[in-house]
Short mmCIF file of C-alpha atoms in Angstrom, two decimals:
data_model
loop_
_atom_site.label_atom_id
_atom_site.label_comp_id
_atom_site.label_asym_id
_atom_site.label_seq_id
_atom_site.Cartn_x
_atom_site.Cartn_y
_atom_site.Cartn_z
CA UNK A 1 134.97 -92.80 -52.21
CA UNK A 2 132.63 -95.66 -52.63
CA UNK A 3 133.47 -99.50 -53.57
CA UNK A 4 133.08 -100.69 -56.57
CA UNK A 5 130.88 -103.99 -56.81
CA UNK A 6 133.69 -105.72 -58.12
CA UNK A 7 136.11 -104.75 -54.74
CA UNK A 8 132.74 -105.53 -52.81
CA UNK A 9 132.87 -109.03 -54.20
CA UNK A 10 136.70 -109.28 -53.93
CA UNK A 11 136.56 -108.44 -50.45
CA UNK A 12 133.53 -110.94 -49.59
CA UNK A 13 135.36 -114.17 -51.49
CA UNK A 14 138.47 -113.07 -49.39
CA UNK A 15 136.76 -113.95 -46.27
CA UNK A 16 135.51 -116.67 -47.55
CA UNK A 17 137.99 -118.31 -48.95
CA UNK A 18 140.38 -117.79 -46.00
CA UNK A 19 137.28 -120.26 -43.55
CA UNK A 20 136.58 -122.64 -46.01
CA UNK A 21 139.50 -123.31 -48.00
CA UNK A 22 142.10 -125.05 -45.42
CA UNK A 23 145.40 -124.07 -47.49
CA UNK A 24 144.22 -120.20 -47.76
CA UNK A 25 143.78 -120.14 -44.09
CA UNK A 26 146.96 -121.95 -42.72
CA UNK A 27 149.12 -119.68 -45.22
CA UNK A 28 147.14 -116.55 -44.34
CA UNK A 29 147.61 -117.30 -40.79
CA UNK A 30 151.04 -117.93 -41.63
CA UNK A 31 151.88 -114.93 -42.52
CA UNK A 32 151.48 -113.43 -38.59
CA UNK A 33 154.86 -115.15 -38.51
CA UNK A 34 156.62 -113.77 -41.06
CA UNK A 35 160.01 -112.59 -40.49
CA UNK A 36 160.77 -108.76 -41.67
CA UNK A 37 163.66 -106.40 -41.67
CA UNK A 38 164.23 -102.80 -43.61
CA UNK A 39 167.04 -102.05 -45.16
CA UNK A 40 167.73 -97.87 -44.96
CA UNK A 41 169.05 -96.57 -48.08
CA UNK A 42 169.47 -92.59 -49.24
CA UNK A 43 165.48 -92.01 -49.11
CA UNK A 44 163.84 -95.05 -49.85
CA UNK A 45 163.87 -98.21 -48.56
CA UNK A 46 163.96 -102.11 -49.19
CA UNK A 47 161.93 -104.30 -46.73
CA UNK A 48 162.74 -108.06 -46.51
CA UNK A 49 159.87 -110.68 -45.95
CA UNK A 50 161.39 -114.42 -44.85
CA UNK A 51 158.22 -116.22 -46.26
CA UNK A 52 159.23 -119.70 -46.65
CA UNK A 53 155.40 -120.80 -48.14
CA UNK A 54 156.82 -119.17 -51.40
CA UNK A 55 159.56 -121.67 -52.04
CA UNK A 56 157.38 -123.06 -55.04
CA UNK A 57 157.69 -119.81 -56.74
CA UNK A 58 160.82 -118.68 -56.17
CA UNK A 59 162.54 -121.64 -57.14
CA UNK A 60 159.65 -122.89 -59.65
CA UNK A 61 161.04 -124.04 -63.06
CA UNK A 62 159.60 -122.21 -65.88
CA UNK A 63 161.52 -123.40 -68.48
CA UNK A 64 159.13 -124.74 -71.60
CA UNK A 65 160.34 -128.67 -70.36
CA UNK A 66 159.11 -127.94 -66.93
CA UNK A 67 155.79 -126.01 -68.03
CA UNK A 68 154.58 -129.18 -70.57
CA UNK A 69 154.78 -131.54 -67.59
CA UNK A 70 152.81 -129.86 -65.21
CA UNK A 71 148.88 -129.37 -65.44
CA UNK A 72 148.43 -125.53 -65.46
CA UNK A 73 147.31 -124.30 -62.05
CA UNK A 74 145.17 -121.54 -63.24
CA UNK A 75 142.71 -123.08 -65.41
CA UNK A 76 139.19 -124.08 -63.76
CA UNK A 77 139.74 -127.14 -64.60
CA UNK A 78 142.59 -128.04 -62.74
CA UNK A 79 141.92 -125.87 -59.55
CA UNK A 80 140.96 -127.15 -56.23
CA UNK A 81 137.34 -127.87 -55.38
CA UNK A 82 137.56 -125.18 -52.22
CA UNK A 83 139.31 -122.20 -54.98
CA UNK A 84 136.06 -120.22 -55.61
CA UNK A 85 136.75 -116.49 -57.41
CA UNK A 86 134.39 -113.49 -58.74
CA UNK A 87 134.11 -112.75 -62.18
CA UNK A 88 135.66 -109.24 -63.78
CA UNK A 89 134.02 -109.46 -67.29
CA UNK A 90 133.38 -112.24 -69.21
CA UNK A 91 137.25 -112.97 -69.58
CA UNK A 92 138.59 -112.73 -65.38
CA UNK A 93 138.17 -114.39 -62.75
CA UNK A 94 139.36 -113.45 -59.09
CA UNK A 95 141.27 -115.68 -57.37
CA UNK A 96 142.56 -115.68 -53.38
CA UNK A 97 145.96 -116.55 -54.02
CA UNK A 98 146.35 -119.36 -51.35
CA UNK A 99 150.70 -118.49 -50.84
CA UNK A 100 150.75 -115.13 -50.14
CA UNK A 101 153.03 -112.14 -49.86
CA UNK A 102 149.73 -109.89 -48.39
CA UNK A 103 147.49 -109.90 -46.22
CA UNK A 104 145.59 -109.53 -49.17
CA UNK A 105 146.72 -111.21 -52.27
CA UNK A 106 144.51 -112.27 -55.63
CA UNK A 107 145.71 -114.20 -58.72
CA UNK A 108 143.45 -112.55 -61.63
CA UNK A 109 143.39 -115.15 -63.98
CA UNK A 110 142.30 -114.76 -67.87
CA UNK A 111 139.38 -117.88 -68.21
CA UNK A 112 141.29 -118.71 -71.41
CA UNK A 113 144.69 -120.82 -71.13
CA UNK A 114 146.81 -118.24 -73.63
CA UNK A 115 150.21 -117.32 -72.25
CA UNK A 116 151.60 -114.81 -70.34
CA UNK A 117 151.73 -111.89 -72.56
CA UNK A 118 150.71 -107.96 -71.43
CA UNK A 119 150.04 -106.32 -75.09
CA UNK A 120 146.84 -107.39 -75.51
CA UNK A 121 145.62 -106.88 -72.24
CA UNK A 122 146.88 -103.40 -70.64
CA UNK A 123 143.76 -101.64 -70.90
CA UNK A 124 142.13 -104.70 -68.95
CA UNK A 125 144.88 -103.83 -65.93
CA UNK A 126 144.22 -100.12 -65.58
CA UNK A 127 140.62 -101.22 -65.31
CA UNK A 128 141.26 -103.57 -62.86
CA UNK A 129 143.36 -100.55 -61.12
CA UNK A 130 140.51 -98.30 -60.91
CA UNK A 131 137.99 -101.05 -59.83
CA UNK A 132 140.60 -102.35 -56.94
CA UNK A 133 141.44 -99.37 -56.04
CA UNK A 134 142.82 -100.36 -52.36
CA UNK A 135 145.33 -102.86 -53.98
CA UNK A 136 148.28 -102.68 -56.05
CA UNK A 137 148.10 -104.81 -59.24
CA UNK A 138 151.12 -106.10 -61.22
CA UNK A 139 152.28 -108.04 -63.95
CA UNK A 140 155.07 -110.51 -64.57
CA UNK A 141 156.35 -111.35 -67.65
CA UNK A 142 156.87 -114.62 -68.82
CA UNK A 143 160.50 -114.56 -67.96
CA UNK A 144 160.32 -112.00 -64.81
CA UNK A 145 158.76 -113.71 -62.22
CA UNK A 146 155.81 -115.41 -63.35
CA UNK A 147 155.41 -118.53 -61.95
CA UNK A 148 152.85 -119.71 -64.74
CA UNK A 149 154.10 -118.20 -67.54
CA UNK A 150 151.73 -120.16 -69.71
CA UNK A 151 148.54 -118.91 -68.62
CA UNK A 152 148.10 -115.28 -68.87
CA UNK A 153 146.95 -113.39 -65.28
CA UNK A 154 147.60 -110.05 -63.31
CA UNK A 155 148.40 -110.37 -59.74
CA UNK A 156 147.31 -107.75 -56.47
CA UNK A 157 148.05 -107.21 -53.58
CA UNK A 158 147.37 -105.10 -50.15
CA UNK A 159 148.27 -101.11 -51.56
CA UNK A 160 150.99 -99.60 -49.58
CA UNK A 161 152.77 -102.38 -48.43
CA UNK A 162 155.45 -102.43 -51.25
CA UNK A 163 157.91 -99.44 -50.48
CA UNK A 164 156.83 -98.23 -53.83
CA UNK A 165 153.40 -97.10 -53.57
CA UNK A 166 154.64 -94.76 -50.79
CA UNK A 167 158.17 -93.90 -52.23
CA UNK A 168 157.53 -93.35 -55.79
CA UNK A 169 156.00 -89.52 -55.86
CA UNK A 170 159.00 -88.85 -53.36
CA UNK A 171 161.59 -90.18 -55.21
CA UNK A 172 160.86 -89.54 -59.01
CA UNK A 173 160.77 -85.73 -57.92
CA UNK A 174 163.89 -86.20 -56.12
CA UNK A 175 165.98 -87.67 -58.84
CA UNK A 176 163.79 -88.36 -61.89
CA UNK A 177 164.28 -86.91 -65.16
CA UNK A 178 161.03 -85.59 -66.62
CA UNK A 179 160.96 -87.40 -70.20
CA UNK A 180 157.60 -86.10 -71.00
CA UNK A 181 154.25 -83.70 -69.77
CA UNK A 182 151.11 -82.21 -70.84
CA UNK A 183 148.38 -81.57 -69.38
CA UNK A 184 147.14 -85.30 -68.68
CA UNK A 185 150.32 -87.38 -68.19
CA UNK A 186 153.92 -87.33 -67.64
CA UNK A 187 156.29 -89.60 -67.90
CA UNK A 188 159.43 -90.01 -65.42
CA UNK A 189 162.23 -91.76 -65.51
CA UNK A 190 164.28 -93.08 -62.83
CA UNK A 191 167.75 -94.78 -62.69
CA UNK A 192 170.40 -96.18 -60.64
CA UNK A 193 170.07 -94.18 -57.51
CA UNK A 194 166.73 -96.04 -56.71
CA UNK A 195 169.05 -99.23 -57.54
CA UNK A 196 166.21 -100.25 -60.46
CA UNK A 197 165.91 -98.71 -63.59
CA UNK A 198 162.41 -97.83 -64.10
CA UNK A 199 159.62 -95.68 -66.24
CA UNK A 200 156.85 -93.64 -64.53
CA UNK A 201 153.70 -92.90 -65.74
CA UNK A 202 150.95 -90.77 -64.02
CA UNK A 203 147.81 -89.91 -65.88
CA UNK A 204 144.03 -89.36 -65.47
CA UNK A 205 143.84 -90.53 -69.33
CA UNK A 206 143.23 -94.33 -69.66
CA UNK A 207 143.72 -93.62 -73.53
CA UNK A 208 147.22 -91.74 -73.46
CA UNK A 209 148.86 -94.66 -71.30
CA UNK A 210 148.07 -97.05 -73.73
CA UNK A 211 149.46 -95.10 -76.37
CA UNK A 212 152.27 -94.19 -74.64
CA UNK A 213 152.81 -98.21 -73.26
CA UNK A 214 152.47 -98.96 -77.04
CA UNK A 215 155.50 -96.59 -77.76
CA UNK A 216 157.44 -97.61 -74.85
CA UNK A 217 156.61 -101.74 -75.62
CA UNK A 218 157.77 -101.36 -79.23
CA UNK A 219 161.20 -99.79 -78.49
CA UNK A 220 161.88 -102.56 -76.21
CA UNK A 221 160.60 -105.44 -78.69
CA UNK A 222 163.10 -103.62 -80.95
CA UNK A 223 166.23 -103.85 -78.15
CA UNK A 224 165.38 -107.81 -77.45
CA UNK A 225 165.17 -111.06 -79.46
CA UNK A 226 162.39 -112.51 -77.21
CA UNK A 227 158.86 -112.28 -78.13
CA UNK A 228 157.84 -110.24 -75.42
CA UNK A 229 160.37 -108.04 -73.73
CA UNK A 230 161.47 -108.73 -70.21
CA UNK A 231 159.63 -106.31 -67.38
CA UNK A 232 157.21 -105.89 -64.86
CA UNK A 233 154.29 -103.96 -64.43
CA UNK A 234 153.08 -102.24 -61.30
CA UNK A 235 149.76 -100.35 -61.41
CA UNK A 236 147.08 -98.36 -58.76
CA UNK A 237 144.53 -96.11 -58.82
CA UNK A 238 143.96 -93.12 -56.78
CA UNK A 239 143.13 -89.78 -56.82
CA UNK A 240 141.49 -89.95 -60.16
CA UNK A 241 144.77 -90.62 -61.66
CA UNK A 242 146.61 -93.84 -62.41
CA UNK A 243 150.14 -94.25 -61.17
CA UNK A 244 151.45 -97.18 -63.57
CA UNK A 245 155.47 -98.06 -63.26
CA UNK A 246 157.56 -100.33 -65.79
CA UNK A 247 160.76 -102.15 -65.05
CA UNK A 248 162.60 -103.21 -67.98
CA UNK A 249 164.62 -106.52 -67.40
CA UNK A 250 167.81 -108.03 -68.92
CA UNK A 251 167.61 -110.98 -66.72
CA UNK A 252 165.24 -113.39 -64.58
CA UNK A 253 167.51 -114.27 -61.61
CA UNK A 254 170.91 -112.89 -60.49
CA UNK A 255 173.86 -115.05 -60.23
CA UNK A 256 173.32 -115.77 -56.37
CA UNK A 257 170.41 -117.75 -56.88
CA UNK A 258 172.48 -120.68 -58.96
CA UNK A 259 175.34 -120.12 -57.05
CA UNK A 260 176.68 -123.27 -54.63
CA UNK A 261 176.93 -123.33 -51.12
CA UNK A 262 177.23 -119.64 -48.45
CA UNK A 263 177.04 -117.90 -51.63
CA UNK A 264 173.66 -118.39 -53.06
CA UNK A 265 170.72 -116.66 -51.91
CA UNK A 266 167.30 -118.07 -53.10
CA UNK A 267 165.97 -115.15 -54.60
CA UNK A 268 164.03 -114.80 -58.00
CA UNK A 269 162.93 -110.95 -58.89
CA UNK A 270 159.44 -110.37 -59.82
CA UNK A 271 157.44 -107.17 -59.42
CA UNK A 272 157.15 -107.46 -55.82
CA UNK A 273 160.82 -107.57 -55.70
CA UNK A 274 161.13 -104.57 -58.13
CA UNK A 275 158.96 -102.81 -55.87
CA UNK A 276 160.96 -103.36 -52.82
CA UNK A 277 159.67 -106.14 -50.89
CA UNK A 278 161.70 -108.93 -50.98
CA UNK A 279 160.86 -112.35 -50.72
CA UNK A 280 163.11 -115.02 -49.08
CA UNK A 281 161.98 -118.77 -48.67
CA UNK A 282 164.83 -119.88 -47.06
CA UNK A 283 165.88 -118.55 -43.52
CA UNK A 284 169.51 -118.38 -44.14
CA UNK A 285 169.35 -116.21 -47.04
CA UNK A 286 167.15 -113.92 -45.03
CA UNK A 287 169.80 -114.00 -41.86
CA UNK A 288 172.72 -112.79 -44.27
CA UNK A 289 171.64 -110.94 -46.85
CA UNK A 290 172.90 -107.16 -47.03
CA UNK A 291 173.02 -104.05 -48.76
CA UNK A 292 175.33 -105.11 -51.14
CA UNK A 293 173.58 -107.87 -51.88
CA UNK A 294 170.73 -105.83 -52.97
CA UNK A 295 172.61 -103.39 -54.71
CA UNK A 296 174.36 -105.90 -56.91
CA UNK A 297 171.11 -107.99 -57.59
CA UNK A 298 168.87 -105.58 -58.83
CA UNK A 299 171.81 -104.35 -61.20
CA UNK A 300 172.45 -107.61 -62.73
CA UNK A 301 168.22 -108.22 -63.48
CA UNK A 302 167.67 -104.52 -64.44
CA UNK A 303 167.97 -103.08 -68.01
CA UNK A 304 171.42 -102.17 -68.96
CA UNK A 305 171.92 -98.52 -69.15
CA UNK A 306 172.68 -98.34 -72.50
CA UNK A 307 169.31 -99.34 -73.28
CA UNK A 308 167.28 -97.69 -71.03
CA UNK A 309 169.36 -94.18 -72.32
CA UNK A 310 167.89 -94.80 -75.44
CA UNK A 311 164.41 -95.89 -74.40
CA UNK A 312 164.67 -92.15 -72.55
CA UNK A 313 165.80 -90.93 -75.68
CA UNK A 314 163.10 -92.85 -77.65
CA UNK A 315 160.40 -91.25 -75.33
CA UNK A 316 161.46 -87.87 -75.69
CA UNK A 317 161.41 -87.91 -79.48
CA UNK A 318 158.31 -90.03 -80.31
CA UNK A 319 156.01 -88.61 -77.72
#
């Protein structure tokens, strides 16, 4: 299958960015040293990255305090000279994101400064998907991970390197529960044996995901008090279908990352996270964390069951 211009583009700033920007090519470098270990579980697996470059987002303050005092990285104005990106539109542009995760990793950043908010702009990520179609893209929400929850932007990374992209065909026909199907899209959820809570969504219709994102949005801006509801967004393209998942959240960070002393682990969820790969800044979280640990984590910053039973439910009736 041929490139699109835009992945042409995306794949020449890469390379450029990573010689002439100095920070993009240290931290790329960097990341031949990055520590890994998988953690087996019953047919999937969780992979975890000791990546100490991305201490300033998983301990960066968000709050609204924290976010007035600080310029915002991700306008043009404020970027470094050397951060050159490729336009998607007349609203996008491409970043190399210089503390990364992959080996390929862009910040997609909306020219405007509006905040972090997906409604208005889902259609604009399953383009992306099907323009980019050898990375992943995802989405934080303003209160799930996003480190610059101010300025509205998409994220991508490397396809295949979060367990998901491989694991999710296997293991929503293992244990999901088949909400909805015709002969364009279905819709899958999946619960507590994959430890996250999590909707499905494979379609070749660009028009019947956003209705059915529409549905799925407005039930959970119905189940929360905050203006947008807590989730993230993971989204590719391939085999002329897209293959878009949503985690609903209840919470940003678990309990070990405030607790004191041995017992907190420096760990703040975002899709990357939701999608497996785990990201520790700090060595010593890395050395002990276990199973457990995971287990209990992704249950305390997943949607309660209660509420995801009746987002199923919601599905199923309002299809």
């Amino acid at each position: 299958m041929s490139k699109s211009k835009l992945e042409i583009s995306v794949r020449e700033i890469i390379q450029q960015q990573k010689q002439v920007w100095e920070l993009a090519r240290i931290n790329y470098l960097g990341l031949e040293k990055v520590e890994t270990k998988a953690f087996e579980f019953d047919g999937f697996k969780i992979v975890a990255q000791y990546n100490p470059e991305r201490i300033r987002s998983s301990a960066a303050k968000t709050d609204a305090e924290s976010i007035a005092r600080r310029a915002c990285f991700l306008c043009a104005a404020n970027r470094p000279a050397q951060q050159q990106g490729v336009t998607f539109g007349k609203q996008y542009t491409v970043l190399v994101n210089p503390f990364p995760i992959f080996t390929e990793h862009l910040t997609i950043s909306l020219n405007t400064h509006l905040a972090q908010e997906i409604a208005p702009y889902f259609a604009d990520l399953l383009q992306l998907s099907k323009q980019l179609t050898d990375f992943t893209l995802f989405y934080n929400g303003p209160k799930c991970g996003a480190s610059a929850p101010d300025h509205f932007h998409f994220q991508a990374g490397s396809k295949n390197k979060m367990p998901l992209d491989s694991e999710i065909r296997h293991v929503i026909n293992k244990w999901g529960q088949l909400l909805f199907q015709d002969e364009h899209t279905s819709i899958t959820a999946l619960g507590r044996k994959y430890l996250r809570n999590l909707i499905c969504l494979i379609s070749d219709s660009e028009q019947e995901l956003i209705h059915h994102f529409k549905m799925i949005l407005n039930f959970l801006n119905e189940a929360e008090t905050a203006d947008e509801p807590m989730m993230n967004i993971v989204s590719r393209f391939e085999n002329g279908q897209w293959i878009v998942v949503i985690f609903p959240r209840r919470q940003q960070r678990p309990q070990q990352f405030y607790a004191n002393g041995s017992d907190q682990i420096l760990i703040s969820p975002a899709s990357v996270e939701m999608g497996g790969l785990v990201i520790l800044p700090r060595k010593e979280d890395f050395d002990k964390l276990t199973p457990d640990d995971l287990t209990d984590i992704y249950r305390q910053v997943s949607v309660g069951d209660e509420v995801f039973e009746e987002l199923k439910d919601q599905i199923k009736m309002k299809r």
